[in-house]
């Protein structure tokens, strides 16, 4: 090894050690993982005994492609080049047998029964459950639910509950939600189902927030509002009404509250909140939510209160003291309502999934963990798996949830159990970067990352097995200028929140880099009201977002036009649009404005990395045609389909057909004049006839292939239209897996939620 970065990568890829690797962005962690797998294969470990778990299907696909590319190159390299490649891996003695073995690895890998186990943890758990369905208590023919199907099923369950005896439970939660999204709540409940596994009664909810059993709103009100001298409250209101403007406003607000009246106690805690707003300081005060003793009412009014002032100040003190208990009781009541609803919802949701033989992603993880920890079958399952897995490699470990870690830990528990039937070295390799964690996404927990590292280190040490925690600090991706800025931007306090002190080193120390900090764009004055028909969501040209987007596009155009020289892989050449990547914090208005500004400036831009399927023109053209096929009375859909590239009608042709049809349907007019529009009529007639027996996917494919729809759409809309078309076909396949296929059902499926297309543009 000629440098520290390569030496550390080789050390991490050594299959003789179990390794816990922390890797900065751009440090080559995927290369390390692939090198480790390659070294395991060179050490004659059977491919089926290696399990690689990663976080996304895209990452698993990329890892597998890169590994096959490496092994495939070995099969064809001349001997000197192959010897050099194996030396780079530090793969041990390289004799003629080692060279021959390396050339055979590609064939061994692709011929492995079931293929190399490079997959997401959800895919692994699904395969595990299919292998042991009876032990796991699932149907052998279960179907993995897509997010869309799960969302629709949750909505269906809520509708059932809202129209049955459980309506009060739904109403109780709906009142607390306000204007929030019910679908988001049920998704969170389903994801955190373990938290609702044990029933919660009222006293249990009170205990969660430090309240005594049986505490009621009347108890808390009685603490805050005990009876005072007769008539003191009306006298106080009269005195405030004679004071300053502030006092008068306070009097008006307090007059609506039945403070001090016995019947007021029955009205719950609602009256305490406005009382706190008047008598306590606000959240922005130096001492928030404290009694305004000495500052309310105004000085002149206080002087005239006389014996009423002590009563008022005592009330303030009581309201301040009671406020935490009021909030605790409110939180307890909300938690109780949530748990009561969640218990019924989850039972019904599980029953509906069982009826259909469906499992969602969380079910896969939870049922696999339950299977591997069930005393009655776990040892049998692990014994069967024991013959199949000797080395576990976990990628993107910072986003692994506690439930997923449980599965991994159960799979690896035999690694440290002492001598087994097979005397082989077993290792675990974990790589992640806490700074890159998608916090709380699918239950990711950074504390679990550290806990599992300590757990594996202790277990391996107890078994006398080698374990090494390592860190990859060098970045192969960026320049010293940018990495130095990153380190300076995060002080010690921020680094503690990111998992401890971090350091970024540039592998290419001479790589040029530059950071520009542009001045802030001041907020523009509100534009004058436009025409009534102008879109309300259009960003004004003077809006800071639009101004910034134009500045970015102008700067890029200037750099390209000036022929700015850059060095890529040792070759110096002018900058072009494919060298530029624009990152934003979120896909907000700026995201779309930058794309618009780049297109307006004539820059070649790949566009958004995520698209709304329903917003794609090609998809809208196809769904318009499908809507007409499903219902020939849908004149608007037929007109949209005729004007689309699928048929290519002009506005004049459509007007000729539609005008003067005497109230007849557009399809009837087309059929009556079919001699003039014979090709269009025959295509529509054939598709309508075929729709009776073709599934939605087959019908769309017929439009695209037999009737030349794909070529026509791409010719008019550009190559980017193909991604939307393919995503629509994928949605059709997903629908057919989950439902009884019908054209009308598919159209409803599409309209019931917004599907998102994730694009993976090429590097340039």
Short mmCIF file of N, CA and C in Angstrom, two decimals, residues 237-384:
data_model
loop_
_atom_site.label_atom_id
_atom_site.label_comp_id
_atom_site.label_asym_id
_atom_site.label_seq_id
_atom_site.Cartn_x
_atom_site.Cartn_y
_atom_site.Cartn_z
N UNK A 237 -63.51 42.54 37.71
CA UNK A 237 -63.79 42.86 36.31
C UNK A 237 -64.21 44.31 36.15
N UNK A 238 -64.99 44.83 37.10
CA UNK A 238 -65.38 46.25 37.03
C UNK A 238 -64.16 47.15 37.14
N UNK A 239 -63.23 46.82 38.04
CA UNK A 239 -62.03 47.64 38.21
C UNK A 239 -61.17 47.62 36.95
N UNK A 240 -61.03 46.43 36.33
CA UNK A 240 -60.23 46.34 35.11
C UNK A 240 -60.88 47.12 33.97
N UNK A 241 -62.21 47.10 33.91
CA UNK A 241 -62.91 47.80 32.85
C UNK A 241 -62.73 49.31 32.93
N UNK A 242 -62.34 49.81 34.11
CA UNK A 242 -62.12 51.25 34.27
C UNK A 242 -60.67 51.64 34.03
N UNK A 243 -59.81 50.67 33.75
CA UNK A 243 -58.38 50.95 33.64
C UNK A 243 -57.95 51.27 32.22
N UNK A 244 -56.68 50.93 31.92
CA UNK A 244 -56.08 51.23 30.62
C UNK A 244 -56.67 50.33 29.54
N UNK A 245 -56.25 50.60 28.31
CA UNK A 245 -56.74 49.80 27.18
C UNK A 245 -56.38 48.33 27.37
N UNK A 246 -55.16 48.06 27.86
CA UNK A 246 -54.75 46.68 28.11
C UNK A 246 -55.62 46.02 29.16
N UNK A 247 -55.93 46.77 30.21
CA UNK A 247 -56.78 46.22 31.27
C UNK A 247 -58.19 45.95 30.76
N UNK A 248 -58.70 46.84 29.92
CA UNK A 248 -60.05 46.66 29.38
C UNK A 248 -60.12 45.39 28.52
N UNK A 249 -59.08 45.18 27.69
CA UNK A 249 -59.05 43.96 26.87
C UNK A 249 -59.01 42.72 27.76
N UNK A 250 -58.21 42.80 28.83
CA UNK A 250 -58.15 41.66 29.75
C UNK A 250 -59.50 41.43 30.41
N UNK A 251 -60.20 42.51 30.77
CA UNK A 251 -61.51 42.37 31.40
C UNK A 251 -62.50 41.69 30.46
N UNK A 252 -62.45 42.06 29.18
CA UNK A 252 -63.35 41.45 28.20
C UNK A 252 -63.10 39.94 28.09
N UNK A 253 -61.82 39.56 28.11
CA UNK A 253 -61.51 38.14 27.98
C UNK A 253 -61.89 37.37 29.25
N UNK A 254 -61.63 37.97 30.41
CA UNK A 254 -61.94 37.29 31.67
C UNK A 254 -63.43 37.22 31.94
N UNK A 255 -64.18 38.15 31.39
CA UNK A 255 -65.62 38.19 31.64
C UNK A 255 -66.32 36.96 31.10
N UNK A 256 -65.72 36.34 30.08
CA UNK A 256 -66.36 35.16 29.49
C UNK A 256 -66.07 33.89 30.27
N UNK A 257 -65.22 33.98 31.29
CA UNK A 257 -64.85 32.79 32.05
C UNK A 257 -65.64 32.70 33.35
N UNK A 258 -66.21 31.54 33.67
CA UNK A 258 -66.99 31.39 34.92
C UNK A 258 -66.10 31.11 36.12
N UNK A 259 -65.03 31.91 36.27
CA UNK A 259 -64.09 31.68 37.36
C UNK A 259 -64.77 31.94 38.70
N UNK A 260 -64.54 31.04 39.64
CA UNK A 260 -65.08 31.21 40.98
C UNK A 260 -66.50 30.73 41.14
N UNK A 261 -67.14 30.30 40.07
CA UNK A 261 -68.52 29.81 40.16
C UNK A 261 -68.50 28.29 40.25
N UNK A 262 -69.27 27.69 41.15
CA UNK A 262 -69.25 26.23 41.31
C UNK A 262 -69.56 25.50 40.01
N UNK A 263 -70.52 26.02 39.23
CA UNK A 263 -70.88 25.30 38.01
C UNK A 263 -69.77 25.35 36.96
N UNK A 264 -68.79 26.24 37.17
CA UNK A 264 -67.68 26.33 36.23
C UNK A 264 -66.79 25.11 36.24
N UNK A 265 -66.78 24.37 37.36
CA UNK A 265 -65.90 23.22 37.46
C UNK A 265 -66.30 22.11 36.50
N UNK A 266 -67.51 22.07 36.07
CA UNK A 266 -67.99 21.01 35.19
C UNK A 266 -67.61 21.24 33.74
N UNK A 267 -67.08 22.40 33.44
CA UNK A 267 -66.79 22.72 32.04
C UNK A 267 -65.41 22.25 31.60
N UNK A 268 -64.71 21.50 32.40
CA UNK A 268 -63.42 20.96 32.02
C UNK A 268 -62.32 22.00 32.11
N UNK A 269 -61.21 21.65 31.46
CA UNK A 269 -60.02 22.49 31.55
C UNK A 269 -59.99 23.59 30.49
N UNK A 270 -61.01 23.67 29.66
CA UNK A 270 -60.96 24.62 28.55
C UNK A 270 -60.82 26.05 29.03
N UNK A 271 -61.40 26.38 30.22
CA UNK A 271 -61.35 27.76 30.68
C UNK A 271 -59.99 28.15 31.23
N UNK A 272 -59.14 27.16 31.59
CA UNK A 272 -57.85 27.51 32.18
C UNK A 272 -56.88 28.08 31.15
N UNK A 273 -56.93 27.61 29.92
CA UNK A 273 -55.97 28.06 28.91
C UNK A 273 -56.08 29.55 28.64
N UNK A 274 -57.29 30.10 28.36
CA UNK A 274 -57.36 31.57 28.20
C UNK A 274 -57.04 32.32 29.49
N UNK A 275 -57.30 31.71 30.63
CA UNK A 275 -56.94 32.35 31.90
C UNK A 275 -55.42 32.46 32.01
N UNK A 276 -54.71 31.42 31.55
CA UNK A 276 -53.25 31.47 31.56
C UNK A 276 -52.73 32.55 30.61
N UNK A 277 -53.38 32.72 29.48
CA UNK A 277 -52.93 33.72 28.51
C UNK A 277 -53.00 35.13 29.07
N UNK A 278 -53.94 35.38 29.98
CA UNK A 278 -54.09 36.70 30.56
C UNK A 278 -53.19 36.87 31.79
N UNK A 279 -53.11 35.85 32.63
CA UNK A 279 -52.46 36.00 33.93
C UNK A 279 -51.00 35.55 33.96
N UNK A 280 -50.54 34.85 32.91
CA UNK A 280 -49.16 34.37 32.88
C UNK A 280 -48.39 34.99 31.72
N UNK A 281 -47.07 35.03 31.85
CA UNK A 281 -46.24 35.56 30.77
C UNK A 281 -46.27 34.59 29.59
N UNK A 282 -45.90 35.09 28.41
CA UNK A 282 -45.91 34.27 27.21
C UNK A 282 -44.65 33.45 27.06
N UNK A 283 -44.62 32.61 26.01
CA UNK A 283 -43.48 31.71 25.82
C UNK A 283 -42.21 32.45 25.43
N UNK A 284 -42.36 33.69 24.91
CA UNK A 284 -41.18 34.45 24.53
C UNK A 284 -40.61 35.31 25.65
N UNK A 285 -41.22 35.28 26.83
CA UNK A 285 -40.76 36.10 27.95
C UNK A 285 -39.45 35.56 28.52
N UNK A 286 -38.77 36.40 29.30
CA UNK A 286 -37.52 35.98 29.93
C UNK A 286 -37.77 34.80 30.86
N UNK A 287 -38.87 34.84 31.60
CA UNK A 287 -39.31 33.72 32.43
C UNK A 287 -40.70 33.30 31.95
N UNK A 288 -40.77 32.43 30.94
CA UNK A 288 -42.06 32.11 30.33
C UNK A 288 -43.01 31.40 31.28
N UNK A 289 -44.28 31.68 31.08
CA UNK A 289 -45.38 31.01 31.79
C UNK A 289 -45.26 31.15 33.31
N UNK A 290 -44.90 32.35 33.74
CA UNK A 290 -44.89 32.68 35.17
C UNK A 290 -45.95 33.74 35.45
N UNK A 291 -46.39 33.80 36.72
CA UNK A 291 -47.44 34.74 37.10
C UNK A 291 -46.99 36.19 36.90
N UNK A 292 -47.90 37.03 36.42
CA UNK A 292 -47.59 38.44 36.18
C UNK A 292 -47.78 39.27 37.45
N UNK A 293 -47.30 38.73 38.54
CA UNK A 293 -47.43 39.46 39.81
C UNK A 293 -46.55 40.71 39.75
N UNK A 294 -47.18 41.84 39.99
CA UNK A 294 -46.46 43.11 39.94
C UNK A 294 -46.51 43.79 38.60
N UNK A 295 -46.96 43.09 37.55
CA UNK A 295 -47.03 43.71 36.22
C UNK A 295 -48.43 43.70 35.63
N UNK A 296 -49.36 42.97 36.24
CA UNK A 296 -50.75 42.96 35.78
C UNK A 296 -51.67 43.10 36.99
N UNK A 297 -52.68 43.92 36.91
CA UNK A 297 -52.93 44.88 35.82
C UNK A 297 -51.94 46.04 35.87
N UNK A 298 -52.21 47.09 35.10
CA UNK A 298 -51.31 48.23 35.07
C UNK A 298 -51.25 48.90 36.45
N UNK A 299 -50.21 49.70 36.65
CA UNK A 299 -49.92 50.25 37.98
C UNK A 299 -51.09 51.03 38.55
N UNK A 300 -51.73 51.87 37.73
CA UNK A 300 -52.83 52.70 38.23
C UNK A 300 -54.00 51.82 38.66
N UNK A 301 -54.28 50.78 37.89
CA UNK A 301 -55.41 49.91 38.22
C UNK A 301 -55.11 49.11 39.48
N UNK A 302 -53.86 48.64 39.63
CA UNK A 302 -53.50 47.89 40.83
C UNK A 302 -53.70 48.73 42.08
N UNK A 303 -53.37 49.99 41.98
CA UNK A 303 -53.50 50.86 43.16
C UNK A 303 -54.94 50.97 43.61
N UNK A 304 -55.89 50.84 42.69
CA UNK A 304 -57.29 50.98 43.05
C UNK A 304 -57.98 49.68 43.40
N UNK A 305 -57.27 48.55 43.33
CA UNK A 305 -57.91 47.27 43.61
C UNK A 305 -58.12 47.03 45.11
N UNK A 306 -57.23 47.59 45.93
CA UNK A 306 -57.39 47.42 47.38
C UNK A 306 -57.32 45.96 47.78
N UNK A 307 -58.32 45.45 48.54
CA UNK A 307 -58.29 44.06 49.02
C UNK A 307 -58.43 43.03 47.91
N UNK A 308 -58.80 43.47 46.70
CA UNK A 308 -58.93 42.52 45.60
C UNK A 308 -57.56 42.07 45.06
N UNK A 309 -56.54 42.91 45.24
CA UNK A 309 -55.23 42.59 44.67
C UNK A 309 -54.65 41.29 45.23
N UNK A 310 -54.69 41.05 46.56
CA UNK A 310 -54.18 39.76 47.06
C UNK A 310 -54.91 38.56 46.47
N UNK A 311 -56.26 38.71 46.31
CA UNK A 311 -57.02 37.61 45.71
C UNK A 311 -56.54 37.34 44.28
N UNK A 312 -56.33 38.43 43.49
CA UNK A 312 -55.89 38.28 42.11
C UNK A 312 -54.51 37.64 42.03
N UNK A 313 -53.59 38.11 42.87
CA UNK A 313 -52.23 37.56 42.83
C UNK A 313 -52.21 36.10 43.30
N UNK A 314 -53.05 35.77 44.25
CA UNK A 314 -53.14 34.37 44.68
C UNK A 314 -53.66 33.50 43.55
N UNK A 315 -54.62 34.03 42.79
CA UNK A 315 -55.15 33.30 41.64
C UNK A 315 -54.05 33.09 40.59
N UNK A 316 -53.26 34.15 40.34
CA UNK A 316 -52.16 34.02 39.38
C UNK A 316 -51.19 32.91 39.81
N UNK A 317 -50.83 32.90 41.07
CA UNK A 317 -49.88 31.90 41.57
C UNK A 317 -50.44 30.49 41.41
N UNK A 318 -51.76 30.34 41.70
CA UNK A 318 -52.36 29.01 41.57
C UNK A 318 -52.40 28.56 40.11
N UNK A 319 -52.74 29.49 39.22
CA UNK A 319 -52.80 29.14 37.79
C UNK A 319 -51.42 28.74 37.30
N UNK A 320 -50.38 29.45 37.75
CA UNK A 320 -49.00 29.09 37.36
C UNK A 320 -48.65 27.70 37.88
N UNK A 321 -49.01 27.44 39.13
CA UNK A 321 -48.65 26.15 39.73
C UNK A 321 -49.39 24.99 39.08
N UNK A 322 -50.61 25.24 38.63
CA UNK A 322 -51.45 24.17 38.10
C UNK A 322 -51.16 23.88 36.63
N UNK A 323 -50.57 24.84 35.93
CA UNK A 323 -50.38 24.70 34.48
C UNK A 323 -49.67 23.39 34.09
N UNK A 324 -48.54 23.00 34.71
CA UNK A 324 -47.92 21.73 34.32
C UNK A 324 -48.85 20.52 34.49
N UNK A 325 -49.68 20.55 35.55
CA UNK A 325 -50.60 19.44 35.76
C UNK A 325 -51.72 19.45 34.72
N UNK A 326 -52.14 20.65 34.33
CA UNK A 326 -53.16 20.73 33.27
C UNK A 326 -52.62 20.13 31.97
N UNK A 327 -51.38 20.50 31.61
CA UNK A 327 -50.79 19.97 30.38
C UNK A 327 -50.58 18.46 30.49
N UNK A 328 -50.19 18.00 31.67
CA UNK A 328 -49.99 16.56 31.86
C UNK A 328 -51.30 15.80 31.70
N UNK A 329 -52.38 16.33 32.27
CA UNK A 329 -53.68 15.67 32.14
C UNK A 329 -54.14 15.68 30.69
N UNK A 330 -53.92 16.80 30.00
CA UNK A 330 -54.30 16.88 28.59
C UNK A 330 -53.52 15.84 27.78
N UNK A 331 -52.21 15.72 28.04
CA UNK A 331 -51.40 14.74 27.32
C UNK A 331 -51.85 13.32 27.64
N UNK A 332 -52.21 13.07 28.90
CA UNK A 332 -52.67 11.73 29.29
C UNK A 332 -53.98 11.38 28.58
N UNK A 333 -54.90 12.34 28.52
CA UNK A 333 -56.18 12.09 27.84
C UNK A 333 -55.96 11.84 26.35
N UNK A 334 -55.04 12.59 25.75
CA UNK A 334 -54.75 12.39 24.32
C UNK A 334 -54.11 11.03 24.10
N UNK A 335 -53.17 10.66 24.96
CA UNK A 335 -52.52 9.36 24.83
C UNK A 335 -53.53 8.23 24.97
N UNK A 336 -54.45 8.38 25.91
CA UNK A 336 -55.46 7.34 26.11
C UNK A 336 -56.35 7.21 24.88
N UNK A 337 -56.77 8.36 24.32
CA UNK A 337 -57.59 8.31 23.12
C UNK A 337 -56.84 7.66 21.96
N UNK A 338 -55.55 7.99 21.85
CA UNK A 338 -54.73 7.42 20.78
C UNK A 338 -54.60 5.91 20.96
N UNK A 339 -54.33 5.45 22.17
CA UNK A 339 -54.14 4.03 22.40
C UNK A 339 -55.44 3.25 22.18
N UNK A 340 -56.56 3.82 22.60
CA UNK A 340 -57.83 3.12 22.40
C UNK A 340 -58.13 2.97 20.90
N UNK A 341 -57.89 4.04 20.15
CA UNK A 341 -58.11 3.96 18.71
C UNK A 341 -57.10 3.01 18.07
N UNK A 342 -55.81 3.13 18.46
CA UNK A 342 -54.77 2.32 17.83
C UNK A 342 -55.01 0.84 18.05
N UNK A 343 -55.47 0.46 19.23
CA UNK A 343 -55.69 -0.96 19.51
C UNK A 343 -56.73 -1.54 18.56
N UNK A 344 -57.84 -0.84 18.40
CA UNK A 344 -58.90 -1.33 17.51
C UNK A 344 -58.44 -1.27 16.06
N UNK A 345 -57.77 -0.17 15.69
CA UNK A 345 -57.31 0.00 14.31
C UNK A 345 -56.32 -1.10 13.93
N UNK A 346 -55.34 -1.36 14.79
CA UNK A 346 -54.33 -2.36 14.46
C UNK A 346 -54.92 -3.76 14.37
N UNK A 347 -55.89 -4.07 15.23
CA UNK A 347 -56.55 -5.38 15.15
C UNK A 347 -57.26 -5.54 13.81
N UNK A 348 -58.01 -4.51 13.42
CA UNK A 348 -58.74 -4.58 12.15
C UNK A 348 -57.77 -4.59 10.96
N UNK A 349 -56.72 -3.79 11.05
CA UNK A 349 -55.72 -3.71 9.98
C UNK A 349 -55.03 -5.07 9.80
N UNK A 350 -54.65 -5.70 10.91
CA UNK A 350 -54.01 -7.02 10.83
C UNK A 350 -54.97 -8.05 10.26
N UNK A 351 -56.25 -7.97 10.64
CA UNK A 351 -57.24 -8.93 10.12
C UNK A 351 -57.41 -8.77 8.62
N UNK A 352 -57.47 -7.51 8.15
CA UNK A 352 -57.63 -7.28 6.71
C UNK A 352 -56.42 -7.77 5.93
N UNK A 353 -55.23 -7.57 6.48
CA UNK A 353 -54.02 -8.07 5.81
C UNK A 353 -54.03 -9.59 5.77
N UNK A 354 -54.43 -10.21 6.87
CA UNK A 354 -54.45 -11.67 6.93
C UNK A 354 -55.45 -12.24 5.93
N UNK A 355 -56.60 -11.59 5.77
CA UNK A 355 -57.61 -12.05 4.81
C UNK A 355 -57.05 -12.10 3.39
N UNK A 356 -56.19 -11.12 3.08
CA UNK A 356 -55.65 -11.02 1.72
C UNK A 356 -54.30 -11.72 1.58
N UNK A 357 -53.73 -12.18 2.70
CA UNK A 357 -52.41 -12.78 2.63
C UNK A 357 -51.33 -11.76 2.37
N UNK A 358 -51.48 -10.56 2.94
CA UNK A 358 -50.53 -9.47 2.73
C UNK A 358 -49.64 -9.28 3.95
N UNK A 359 -48.40 -8.87 3.72
CA UNK A 359 -47.48 -8.44 4.78
C UNK A 359 -46.84 -7.13 4.33
N UNK A 360 -46.84 -6.12 5.21
CA UNK A 360 -46.15 -4.89 4.87
C UNK A 360 -44.69 -5.00 5.30
N UNK A 361 -43.89 -3.95 5.01
CA UNK A 361 -42.45 -4.02 5.28
C UNK A 361 -42.16 -4.22 6.76
N UNK A 362 -42.94 -3.57 7.62
CA UNK A 362 -42.71 -3.74 9.05
C UNK A 362 -43.05 -5.16 9.50
N UNK A 363 -44.09 -5.76 8.90
CA UNK A 363 -44.43 -7.15 9.22
C UNK A 363 -43.27 -8.08 8.92
N UNK A 364 -42.60 -7.84 7.79
CA UNK A 364 -41.49 -8.71 7.41
C UNK A 364 -40.42 -8.72 8.49
N UNK A 365 -40.07 -7.51 8.97
CA UNK A 365 -39.02 -7.41 9.99
C UNK A 365 -39.49 -8.02 11.30
N UNK A 366 -40.69 -7.63 11.75
CA UNK A 366 -41.17 -8.08 13.06
C UNK A 366 -41.39 -9.58 13.10
N UNK A 367 -41.95 -10.14 12.03
CA UNK A 367 -42.21 -11.59 12.02
C UNK A 367 -40.91 -12.38 11.90
N UNK A 368 -39.94 -11.84 11.16
CA UNK A 368 -38.64 -12.52 11.08
C UNK A 368 -37.96 -12.50 12.45
N UNK A 369 -38.02 -11.36 13.14
CA UNK A 369 -37.42 -11.28 14.48
C UNK A 369 -38.13 -12.23 15.44
N UNK A 370 -39.47 -12.29 15.35
CA UNK A 370 -40.22 -13.20 16.22
C UNK A 370 -39.88 -14.66 15.93
N UNK A 371 -39.70 -14.98 14.63
CA UNK A 371 -39.35 -16.34 14.25
C UNK A 371 -37.99 -16.73 14.83
N UNK A 372 -37.02 -15.83 14.74
CA UNK A 372 -35.66 -16.14 15.18
C UNK A 372 -35.51 -16.12 16.69
N UNK A 373 -36.52 -15.59 17.39
CA UNK A 373 -36.44 -15.55 18.85
C UNK A 373 -37.50 -16.43 19.53
N UNK A 374 -38.28 -17.16 18.76
CA UNK A 374 -39.30 -18.05 19.31
C UNK A 374 -38.62 -19.30 19.88
N UNK A 375 -38.73 -19.54 21.19
CA UNK A 375 -38.00 -20.69 21.79
C UNK A 375 -38.36 -22.03 21.17
N UNK A 376 -39.58 -22.16 20.66
CA UNK A 376 -40.01 -23.46 20.16
C UNK A 376 -39.43 -23.79 18.78
N UNK A 377 -39.06 -22.78 17.99
CA UNK A 377 -38.59 -23.07 16.62
C UNK A 377 -37.28 -22.37 16.29
N UNK A 378 -36.84 -21.41 17.11
CA UNK A 378 -35.68 -20.59 16.74
C UNK A 378 -34.44 -21.44 16.51
N UNK A 379 -34.19 -22.41 17.40
CA UNK A 379 -32.98 -23.21 17.26
C UNK A 379 -33.00 -24.04 15.97
N UNK A 380 -34.19 -24.52 15.61
CA UNK A 380 -34.32 -25.27 14.37
C UNK A 380 -34.03 -24.38 13.17
N UNK A 381 -34.61 -23.18 13.16
CA UNK A 381 -34.40 -22.25 12.04
C UNK A 381 -32.93 -21.86 11.96
N UNK A 382 -32.34 -21.53 13.10
CA UNK A 382 -30.94 -21.12 13.10
C UNK A 382 -30.03 -22.28 12.69
N UNK A 383 -30.41 -23.49 13.06
CA UNK A 383 -29.63 -24.66 12.64
C UNK A 383 -29.64 -24.79 11.12
N UNK A 384 -30.83 -24.59 10.53
CA UNK A 384 -30.92 -24.67 9.06
C UNK A 384 -30.15 -23.52 8.41
#
